[in-house]
Amino acid sequence: MDIAKVIVDVPVRSTDKTFDYKVPESLKVWIEVGSRVAVPFGHRTVQGFVVSLEYGDVKAIQGIKPIQEVLDLIPPLSPELVELADWMSERYACRRISALQAMLPTALKGKAERLISLGTAEPEPRDEEGTLFPDEEWFPIFPDTGREEREITEFVRRAGEVSMKQLSRAFPDGAETIKFMLRRGVLKESQSIKDKMGKKRLKAVDLTMEPESAREALNNLPARSARQKEVLSFLIDMDAMLPMPLKDVLSALQVTAGTVKGLEDKGLIEITEVEVYRDPYRGRDFKPSAPLPLTSEQSAVYGRIVGAIDEQRHETFLLHGVTGSGKTEIYLQCIQHCVEQGRQAVVLVPEISLTPQMVERFKGRFGSGVAVMHSRLSSGERYDEWRKIREGKASVAVGARSAIFAPFGNLGLIIMDEEHETSYKQEENPRYHARDVAVRRALLGDAVVILGSATPSLESYYAARSKSDDNFSPVLLEMPSRALGNELPAVQVVDMREELKEGNRSMFSRGLHAALQSRLERGEQTVLLLNRRGFSTFVMCRSCGYVAGCPECDISLTYHSRSNNLRCHYCGHAEPAPEVCPECGSEHIRFFGTGTQRVEEELVKLFPGMRVIRMDVDTTTEKGSHEKLLGQFRDKKADVLLGTQMVAKGLDFPDVTLVGVITADSALNLPDFRAAEKTFQLLTQVAGRAGRHKLPGEVLVQSYTPDHYSIIHASRHDYASFVREELKHRKALHYPPYCRLILVTLSHEQMPVALRMAENYAMSIQGKARQRRWFGSLDKLTSDGLDLLGPVASPLPRLKGRYRFQCMIKWRGTIDAIGLAREVSEELEDSLRDPVLQISIDVDPQMLM
Ligand code: ADP
Ligand code: ZN
Ligand code: ZN
């Protein structure tokens, strides 16, 4: 291949296309689709990604420049991911480079230095024909390079670690062999990213000879070297685990480093350095778990999914199973089946459900073959987990949203647990939804997708039922009963208006009060949920009504008790909490809002001696704190676990017999068409926390609108009725799933400019849509078409010093509305040439406020 088409990492729109570069002879072996390269661009050198390779007459192309360098010896992206990025760029109206970069860990964004050292695999002698690797596109046929391979191995062994430059100087014709050895893990490439990330090294102990010879040597050691004999015999027994970190040897045998050094001096062992993966779960034991015999409901579902896995064809399943129906067991067994066929699996879980308990279920079944990716890991840990996947050391990845880009070569199964969760949508560029990306990736790679939930999103459920969408029509699988046969807990809705009428001004109804009391007496545990969406603890002066607001964003600041300061949740602005009102000097300035902290104070006041663990953004900022709090609760160091949404998901504690929801409807009145759906989902989730084990559970939901259908249906665990009612509303008001949305936000530092641009944008969309005969009110349009609402000020009208206006495009059918939204935005940017103007396009938005 002579010509590489490269997407360059330059953040302007005019570069959102491929540029041709010549592939120099010396780099031909290394450059593949998915390679990260350094290329000349204007007067600079920039990073880029090879998206295709072509034969061609380089001389015929004027001014073509050569690729300068390849940045990773094994490409960080596969051809499948490159293709996926292309699709993302169209689907989400984003630049291709941002889609490509979303797929890589941050550690790869710096300047990389490539170093080569020995890997764990043994060099293997091969026959004359060489070895053919399974996937021909990825692995070309290699000639016999046995002798060269041995020489290279020896060279690297002696040096310990060499730069790629040194290695190619020593073996000028060895590129093919080196590449082949890297693929097999005989050699290993590591990135040292300048100032960003080093590799972690550890002193390690290894035998210098085969165990049999070592055993002979052991017998020859004099009796007075008892400690040395002990070490040597231990190492022989642990042969499979070598090299073993020195400190592990010392602590296992309680010997000194001197003893080990003595063995080294005798030439029986060697002390080397090994590179360790920063494993965030190192040192933790995961209880091994064996597959459970499936219930008949589970078997039916399992059989259907495994059928598709066996045929290696793409199919998407929507697994609707009540909480406790045993979805996770199905995931585990499907993964096992997939891995046994030599393919890999990705499990996506919402960030906040990615608890140690969740990880344990996968690590317990698949051990170290599981890589875990989530944002609470350090970027070094994240990079190492990513490398474990790319280097084939893991076959299962469990992670939040971005794990959908795990660099597996032969992905066979993608599982998305709690598929209705909004955190699967990325709220910054590229604004992708992991569900759509998953389905697309699976389509490209003939893989199976399982979308699991007790409360599927209306979009997925509707798609499964109506089969009207060619690109997304999941097969619906239902599991209506719990795996352990226990009943779903009884849910009682408490009418808080009645409480108030009868003189109870407390935030706890009399029913909840009594229930809490009885749990305390019986030594059982309670989970209390504060539905805090739309609430925050703000600061208000009772004398003049002043509310502390962010100077940049026009929203009220949130009070943080730990640091005693006020913070803006949008831009991060922070200031000390005022002692007196800055407007009128009054001392009656107070913190308002139904924060978890206030509930905690109230609880302790009402129930002296009650031990409460509070879990919210305030108490879980520190790394590991989330996990620590849950551990304490599990160890029964507290009676009540109190928290925001975080407590609703994925937790499974045997002694929880009461779940209380303090305010069920605080999110119902938000200006978001999904408000009812989100309320229903949250209540269903939290109700599923109670009585999962032997003790029966009770759920109390406090509400000011107990007649609302989302509350009624949630209290009866009646998903189908909720959906029926909700779909009626959606249909009447033209909201998804009956149409699709594109939210376009235009912002500028100057209000009039922002407004004028938003008006231009709207007019231009309407004009072009009319020309194409797409435009009209959705009421009247019978099939394809679009409507535009706005411009209006955004729900957050000023953010980070910028004024914001938005237009909402509602559309339906096969028209290219996304392309149109992008086209008009680009025209506007071109005509204005004002770098301060920002236009963001959010396709299928999840957050409407
Ligand atoms: P879900 O993910 O649907 O909420 P889980 O997979 O967590 O459900 O299962 C709920 C409980 O039922 C767990 O304690 C699990 O160990 C148990 N369970 C699931 N499947 C089986 C089975 N086939 N036999 C026995 N217990 C099971
Ligand atoms: Zn005041
Ligand atoms: Zn702000």
PDB file of C-alpha atoms and ligand atoms in Angstrom, residues 292-295 298 321-333 361 417 454 479 482-484 652 689 692-693, ligand 1:
ATOM      1  CA  LEU A 292     -26.253 -21.670  38.549  1.00  0.00           C
ATOM      2  CA  PRO A 293     -28.739 -24.117  37.055  1.00  0.00           C
ATOM      3  CA  LEU A 294     -31.174 -21.845  35.250  1.00  0.00           C
ATOM      4  CA  THR A 295     -34.857 -21.552  36.046  1.00  0.00           C
ATOM      5  CA  GLN A 298     -34.131 -18.158  32.318  1.00  0.00           C
ATOM      6  CA  GLY A 321     -36.950  -8.835  33.430  1.00  0.00           C
ATOM      7  CA  VAL A 322     -38.211  -7.630  36.774  1.00  0.00           C
ATOM      8  CA  THR A 323     -35.619  -6.774  39.417  1.00  0.00           C
ATOM      9  CA  GLY A 324     -34.304 -10.044  40.772  1.00  0.00           C
ATOM     10  CA  SER A 325     -35.391 -12.092  37.771  1.00  0.00           C
ATOM     11  CA  GLY A 326     -31.825 -13.254  37.271  1.00  0.00           C
ATOM     12  CA  LYS A 327     -30.722 -11.158  34.316  1.00  0.00           C
ATOM     13  CA  THR A 328     -27.158 -11.008  35.543  1.00  0.00           C
ATOM     14  CA  GLU A 329     -26.933 -14.800  35.657  1.00  0.00           C
ATOM     15  CA  ILE A 330     -28.046 -14.851  32.016  1.00  0.00           C
ATOM     16  CA  TYR A 331     -25.375 -12.301  31.132  1.00  0.00           C
ATOM     17  CA  LEU A 332     -22.723 -14.393  32.840  1.00  0.00           C
ATOM     18  CA  GLN A 333     -23.672 -17.614  31.085  1.00  0.00           C
ATOM     19  CA  ARG A 361     -19.927 -10.973  40.055  1.00  0.00           C
ATOM     20  CA  ASP A 417     -27.469  -3.560  31.667  1.00  0.00           C
ATOM     21  CA  ALA A 454     -36.620  -4.000  34.502  1.00  0.00           C
ATOM     22  CA  MET A 479     -38.846 -12.584  32.545  1.00  0.00           C
ATOM     23  CA  ARG A 482     -38.008 -13.484  40.351  1.00  0.00           C
ATOM     24  CA  ALA A 483     -35.356 -16.177  40.132  1.00  0.00           C
ATOM     25  CA  LEU A 484     -35.556 -17.049  43.793  1.00  0.00           C
ATOM     26  CA  ASP A 652     -28.220  -6.055  47.047  1.00  0.00           C
ATOM     27  CA  ARG A 689     -34.054  -3.196  46.559  1.00  0.00           C
ATOM     28  CA  ARG A 692     -34.478  -9.630  47.748  1.00  0.00           C
ATOM     29  CA  HIS A 693     -33.605 -12.379  50.125  1.00  0.00           C
TER      30      HIS A 693
HETATM   31  P1  ADP B   1     -31.417  -9.101  38.145  1.00  0.00           P
HETATM   32  O1  ADP B   1     -30.075  -8.821  37.524  1.00  0.00           O
HETATM   33  O2  ADP B   1     -32.461  -9.473  37.145  1.00  0.00           O
HETATM   34  O3  ADP B   1     -31.889  -8.048  39.113  1.00  0.00           O
HETATM   35  P2  ADP B   1     -29.949 -11.087  39.576  1.00  0.00           P
HETATM   36  O4  ADP B   1     -29.189 -11.723  38.464  1.00  0.00           O
HETATM   37  O5  ADP B   1     -29.234 -10.126  40.447  1.00  0.00           O
HETATM   38  O6  ADP B   1     -31.265 -10.415  38.997  1.00  0.00           O
HETATM   39  O7  ADP B   1     -30.575 -12.260  40.441  1.00  0.00           O
HETATM   40  C1  ADP B   1     -31.285 -12.029  41.643  1.00  0.00           C
HETATM   41  C2  ADP B   1     -30.901 -13.081  42.661  1.00  0.00           C
HETATM   42  O8  ADP B   1     -31.298 -14.359  42.201  1.00  0.00           O
HETATM   43  C3  ADP B   1     -29.428 -13.157  42.905  1.00  0.00           C
HETATM   44  O9  ADP B   1     -29.205 -13.337  44.276  1.00  0.00           O
HETATM   45  C4  ADP B   1     -28.996 -14.376  42.113  1.00  0.00           C
HETATM   46  O10 ADP B   1     -27.857 -14.977  42.668  1.00  0.00           O
HETATM   47  C5  ADP B   1     -30.200 -15.273  42.198  1.00  0.00           C
HETATM   48  N1  ADP B   1     -30.347 -16.151  41.033  1.00  0.00           N
HETATM   49  C6  ADP B   1     -30.384 -15.771  39.738  1.00  0.00           C
HETATM   50  N2  ADP B   1     -30.549 -16.842  38.942  1.00  0.00           N
HETATM   51  C7  ADP B   1     -30.629 -17.915  39.747  1.00  0.00           C
HETATM   52  C8  ADP B   1     -30.808 -19.325  39.532  1.00  0.00           C
HETATM   53  N3  ADP B   1     -30.949 -19.821  38.291  1.00  0.00           N
HETATM   54  N4  ADP B   1     -30.817 -20.131  40.604  1.00  0.00           N
HETATM   55  C9  ADP B   1     -30.686 -19.638  41.842  1.00  0.00           C
HETATM   56  N5  ADP B   1     -30.519 -18.343  42.120  1.00  0.00           N
HETATM   57  C10 ADP B   1     -30.494 -17.472  41.096  1.00  0.00           C
END
